[in-house]
């Protein structure tokens, strides 16, 4: 009888121990996704923007956004081999964060009041401006010089709409499917300028096949504060990313990333912005 009581008690203790171990393991795994302690982190980027986020033929990723995202992920505790980049198109960014498809997004993601209703932002980490890409032997002094000129941008681009509405209402706007089409038209003389963010334009101008053929006009037609998008309500992640961005600036890794990705285009970048300083 005594033996049976001891066996039952031991079984009960074993059951409690196993249950506690299982619960403890589950909590650790669930916490790792937001704290940076997990084995893998998924980051949303663009994969078709040279100089910012580009997937190369060998399957690797390059660009300023990629360099920033990689630096941040390492500061969060992830080895580079455990970073998974995932294409996140502009229209899908908020959904990807809310569903948990990605842990954060670094993809020319301008911080706006409308977007802040759906996601939280760390940064900004780059202040870009709407500008024009023109042929190397051309010159544009201001937006008014565009009146009567042919502008090219991607279908639905707010940059092209802004130029036509606010800076050059008499400009001829052509909208196409991709920036590569605009570049071909610009090179052939079919259009006079390509318009979008200067950082994106610098990335294209830096490509080997375009070096010396194009230049940025240097018109600061708008302010675009690039931030890192995080799931709404994850303040812990925002704080950690902000700390990583501040360190990246302090140790000059930010300057190196700018030079590596935009240098060939002589991109006149703004100094690294201060965390939380949104330029209107």
Coordinates of C-alpha atoms in Angstrom, one line a residue:
X1 CA 0.0 0.0 0.0
X2 CA 2.8 2.3 0.9
X3 CA 4.6 1.5 -2.3
X4 CA 1.5 2.4 -4.3
X5 CA 1.2 5.8 -2.6
X6 CA 4.9 6.7 -3.3
X7 CA 4.5 5.7 -7.0
X8 CA 1.4 7.9 -7.4
X9 CA 3.1 10.9 -5.8
X10 CA 6.1 10.5 -8.0
X11 CA 3.9 10.3 -11.1
X12 CA 2.2 13.5 -10.0
X13 CA 5.5 15.3 -9.5
X14 CA 6.7 14.1 -12.9
X15 CA 3.5 15.2 -14.6
X16 CA 3.8 18.7 -13.0
X17 CA 7.5 19.0 -14.0
X18 CA 6.8 18.0 -17.6
X19 CA 3.8 20.5 -17.8
X20 CA 5.9 23.3 -16.5
X21 CA 8.7 22.6 -18.9
X22 CA 6.4 22.5 -21.8
X23 CA 4.8 25.8 -20.8
X24 CA 8.1 27.5 -20.2
X25 CA 9.4 26.4 -23.6
X26 CA 6.3 27.7 -25.4
X27 CA 6.6 31.1 -23.8
X28 CA 10.2 31.5 -24.7
X29 CA 9.5 30.7 -28.4
X30 CA 6.6 33.2 -28.5
X31 CA 8.6 35.9 -27.0
X32 CA 11.6 35.5 -29.3
X33 CA 9.8 36.9 -32.3
X34 CA 9.5 40.4 -30.9
X35 CA 12.6 40.6 -28.7
X36 CA 15.2 39.6 -31.3
X37 CA 16.2 36.3 -29.6
X38 CA 14.8 33.9 -32.1
X39 CA 16.7 31.9 -34.7
X40 CA 15.4 33.7 -37.7
X41 CA 14.0 37.2 -38.5
X42 CA 12.0 38.1 -41.6
X43 CA 12.4 41.6 -43.1
X44 CA 10.3 43.2 -45.8
X45 CA 12.3 45.0 -48.6
X46 CA 11.9 46.0 -52.2
X47 CA 13.8 43.8 -54.6
X48 CA 13.6 45.8 -57.8
X49 CA 15.2 49.2 -56.8
X50 CA 18.9 49.5 -57.5
X51 CA 20.8 51.2 -54.7
X52 CA 18.0 50.6 -52.2
X53 CA 16.6 47.1 -52.4
X54 CA 17.6 44.8 -55.2
X55 CA 17.7 41.0 -55.6
X56 CA 20.7 40.1 -57.8
X57 CA 20.9 37.2 -60.2
X58 CA 22.9 35.1 -57.7
X59 CA 20.0 35.5 -55.2
X60 CA 21.7 37.9 -52.9
X61 CA 20.4 41.3 -51.9
X62 CA 22.0 44.7 -52.1
X63 CA 21.1 48.4 -51.4
X64 CA 20.9 51.0 -48.7
X65 CA 17.7 49.7 -47.2
X66 CA 19.2 46.2 -47.2
X67 CA 22.4 47.5 -45.4
X68 CA 20.3 49.3 -42.8
X69 CA 18.0 46.3 -42.3
X70 CA 21.0 44.0 -41.9
X71 CA 22.7 46.3 -39.4
X72 CA 19.5 46.6 -37.3
X73 CA 18.9 42.8 -37.4
X74 CA 22.4 42.1 -36.1
X75 CA 21.9 44.6 -33.3
X76 CA 18.7 42.8 -32.4
X77 CA 20.8 39.6 -32.0
X78 CA 20.5 37.8 -35.3
X79 CA 23.3 36.4 -37.3
X80 CA 23.4 37.5 -41.0
X81 CA 22.7 33.9 -42.1
X82 CA 19.5 33.9 -40.1
X83 CA 18.1 37.0 -41.8
X84 CA 15.4 36.3 -44.4
X85 CA 14.5 39.0 -46.8
X86 CA 11.0 39.0 -48.3
X87 CA 9.7 41.1 -51.1
X88 CA 7.1 43.5 -49.8
X89 CA 5.4 45.7 -52.4
X90 CA 4.1 49.1 -51.4
X91 CA 0.5 48.1 -51.4
X92 CA 1.1 45.1 -49.2
X93 CA 3.3 46.6 -46.5
X94 CA 0.6 47.3 -43.8
X95 CA -1.0 43.9 -44.4
X96 CA 2.3 42.1 -44.1
X97 CA 3.0 43.7 -40.8
X98 CA -0.4 43.1 -39.3
X99 CA -0.4 39.5 -40.3
X100 CA 3.1 38.9 -39.0
X101 CA 4.5 37.9 -42.4
X102 CA 7.5 40.1 -41.6
X103 CA 9.1 41.4 -38.4
X104 CA 9.8 44.8 -39.8
X105 CA 9.9 46.6 -43.1
X106 CA 12.7 48.7 -44.6
X107 CA 11.6 49.5 -48.1
X108 CA 11.6 53.3 -49.0
X109 CA 8.7 53.5 -46.5
X110 CA 7.9 57.1 -46.1
X111 CA 6.4 58.1 -42.7
X112 CA 3.0 59.7 -43.1
X113 CA 0.2 60.5 -40.7
X114 CA -2.1 58.1 -42.6
X115 CA 0.3 55.2 -42.4
X116 CA 0.9 55.8 -38.7
X117 CA -2.8 54.9 -38.1
X118 CA -2.0 51.4 -39.2
X119 CA 1.7 50.7 -38.3
X120 CA 4.4 52.1 -36.0
X121 CA 7.6 53.5 -37.3
X122 CA 11.2 53.6 -36.1
X123 CA 13.5 56.3 -37.5
X124 CA 13.5 58.1 -39.8
X125 CA 16.8 56.8 -41.1
X126 CA 16.9 58.7 -44.4
X127 CA 15.5 62.0 -45.6
X128 CA 14.9 61.8 -49.3
X129 CA 13.3 64.4 -51.7
X130 CA 11.3 64.2 -54.8
X131 CA 13.6 65.0 -57.7
X132 CA 14.2 64.6 -61.4
X133 CA 16.6 62.4 -63.3
X134 CA 17.8 64.1 -66.5
X135 CA 20.4 63.4 -69.2
X136 CA 23.9 64.4 -68.2
X137 CA 24.1 67.2 -70.7
X138 CA 20.8 68.7 -69.7
X139 CA 20.0 71.2 -67.0
X140 CA 16.9 72.1 -65.0
X141 CA 17.0 75.1 -62.7
X142 CA 13.6 74.8 -61.1
X143 CA 10.2 73.2 -61.4
X144 CA 9.0 75.9 -63.8
X145 CA 11.5 74.8 -66.3
X146 CA 9.5 71.6 -66.7
X147 CA 6.5 73.4 -68.3
X148 CA 6.1 71.9 -71.7
X149 CA 8.6 69.1 -71.0
X150 CA 7.8 65.4 -71.1
X151 CA 8.0 63.7 -67.7
X152 CA 7.9 60.0 -67.1
X153 CA 7.0 58.0 -64.0
X154 CA 5.4 54.8 -63.0
X155 CA 1.7 54.5 -63.3
X156 CA 0.0 55.8 -60.2
X157 CA 3.1 57.6 -59.0
X158 CA 2.3 60.5 -56.6
X159 CA 5.7 62.1 -57.6
X160 CA 4.6 62.7 -61.1
X161 CA 1.2 63.9 -60.0
X162 CA 2.8 66.4 -57.6
X163 CA 5.1 67.8 -60.3
X164 CA 2.2 68.3 -62.7
X165 CA -0.1 69.7 -60.2
X166 CA 2.1 71.8 -58.0
X167 CA 5.3 72.6 -60.0
X168 CA 4.7 72.3 -63.7
X169 CA 1.0 72.2 -64.7
X170 CA 1.9 72.4 -68.4
X171 CA 4.3 69.4 -68.3
X172 CA 3.4 66.4 -70.4
X173 CA 3.1 63.4 -68.1
X174 CA 3.7 59.9 -69.4
X175 CA 3.0 57.0 -67.0
X176 CA 4.5 53.5 -67.7
X177 CA 4.7 50.1 -66.0
X178 CA 8.2 50.4 -64.5
X179 CA 11.2 52.8 -64.0
X180 CA 13.3 50.8 -66.5
X181 CA 10.9 51.9 -69.3
X182 CA 11.3 55.5 -68.2
X183 CA 15.1 55.2 -68.2
X184 CA 15.0 53.8 -71.8
X185 CA 12.8 56.7 -72.9
X186 CA 15.0 59.2 -71.2
X187 CA 18.1 57.7 -72.8
X188 CA 16.6 57.8 -76.2
X189 CA 15.3 61.4 -75.8
X190 CA 11.6 60.4 -75.9
X191 CA 11.1 62.0 -72.5
X192 CA 13.0 64.9 -70.8
X193 CA 13.0 63.6 -67.2
X194 CA 12.1 60.8 -64.8
X195 CA 10.6 61.8 -61.5
X196 CA 10.4 60.0 -58.1
X197 CA 12.4 60.1 -54.9
X198 CA 16.0 61.3 -55.3
X199 CA 17.3 58.2 -53.5
X200 CA 15.6 55.9 -56.0
X201 CA 16.9 58.0 -58.9
X202 CA 20.4 57.9 -57.5
X203 CA 20.2 54.1 -57.3
X204 CA 19.4 53.8 -61.0
X205 CA 22.0 56.4 -62.0
X206 CA 24.6 54.4 -60.1
X207 CA 24.1 51.3 -62.2
X208 CA 27.1 50.4 -64.4
X209 CA 25.2 50.7 -67.7
X210 CA 24.0 54.2 -66.8
X211 CA 27.1 55.8 -65.2
X212 CA 27.8 59.2 -66.8
X213 CA 24.6 59.2 -68.8
X214 CA 22.2 60.6 -66.2
X215 CA 22.3 63.0 -63.3
X216 CA 19.9 64.3 -60.6
X217 CA 18.5 67.8 -61.2
X218 CA 18.9 68.6 -57.5
X219 CA 15.3 69.9 -57.0
X220 CA 14.0 69.2 -53.6
X221 CA 10.3 69.1 -54.5
X222 CA 9.1 67.2 -51.4
X223 CA 10.4 65.7 -48.2
X224 CA 10.2 61.9 -47.8
X225 CA 11.2 60.6 -44.4
X226 CA 12.1 56.9 -44.7
X227 CA 11.1 54.9 -41.6
X228 CA 11.2 51.2 -40.6
X229 CA 7.7 49.9 -40.3
X230 CA 6.8 47.8 -37.3
X231 CA 3.5 46.1 -36.3
X232 CA 1.2 48.5 -34.6
X233 CA 1.7 48.5 -30.8
X234 CA 5.1 46.9 -30.7
X235 CA 6.8 49.7 -28.9
X236 CA 9.6 47.4 -27.7
X237 CA 10.6 46.7 -31.2
X238 CA 10.5 50.4 -32.2
X239 CA 12.7 51.3 -29.3
X240 CA 15.3 48.6 -30.1
X241 CA 15.4 49.5 -33.8
X242 CA 15.8 53.2 -32.9
X243 CA 18.8 52.4 -30.7
X244 CA 20.3 50.4 -33.5
X245 CA 19.8 53.2 -36.0
X246 CA 21.5 55.7 -33.6
X247 CA 24.4 53.4 -33.2
X248 CA 24.7 53.0 -37.0
X249 CA 25.1 56.7 -37.3
X250 CA 27.5 57.0 -34.5
X251 CA 29.9 54.4 -35.7
X252 CA 29.9 55.8 -39.3
X253 CA 28.3 52.6 -40.7
X254 CA 25.4 54.8 -42.0
X255 CA 27.9 57.0 -44.0
X256 CA 29.5 54.0 -45.5
X257 CA 26.2 52.6 -46.6
X258 CA 25.3 55.8 -48.3
X259 CA 28.7 56.0 -50.1
X260 CA 28.6 52.3 -51.1
X261 CA 25.1 52.5 -52.6
X262 CA 24.7 56.1 -53.9
X263 CA 28.3 57.3 -54.4
X264 CA 28.6 56.7 -58.1
X265 CA 25.6 59.0 -58.8
X266 CA 27.1 61.9 -56.7
X267 CA 24.0 61.8 -54.6
X268 CA 23.8 64.9 -52.4
X269 CA 22.2 63.2 -49.4
X270 CA 21.0 64.9 -46.3
X271 CA 22.8 64.2 -43.1
X272 CA 21.5 61.3 -41.1
X273 CA 18.2 62.4 -39.5
X274 CA 17.6 62.4 -35.8
X275 CA 15.3 59.8 -34.5
X276 CA 11.7 61.1 -34.3
X277 CA 12.5 64.2 -36.3
X278 CA 10.0 64.2 -39.2
X279 CA 10.7 67.0 -41.7
X280 CA 7.5 68.3 -43.2

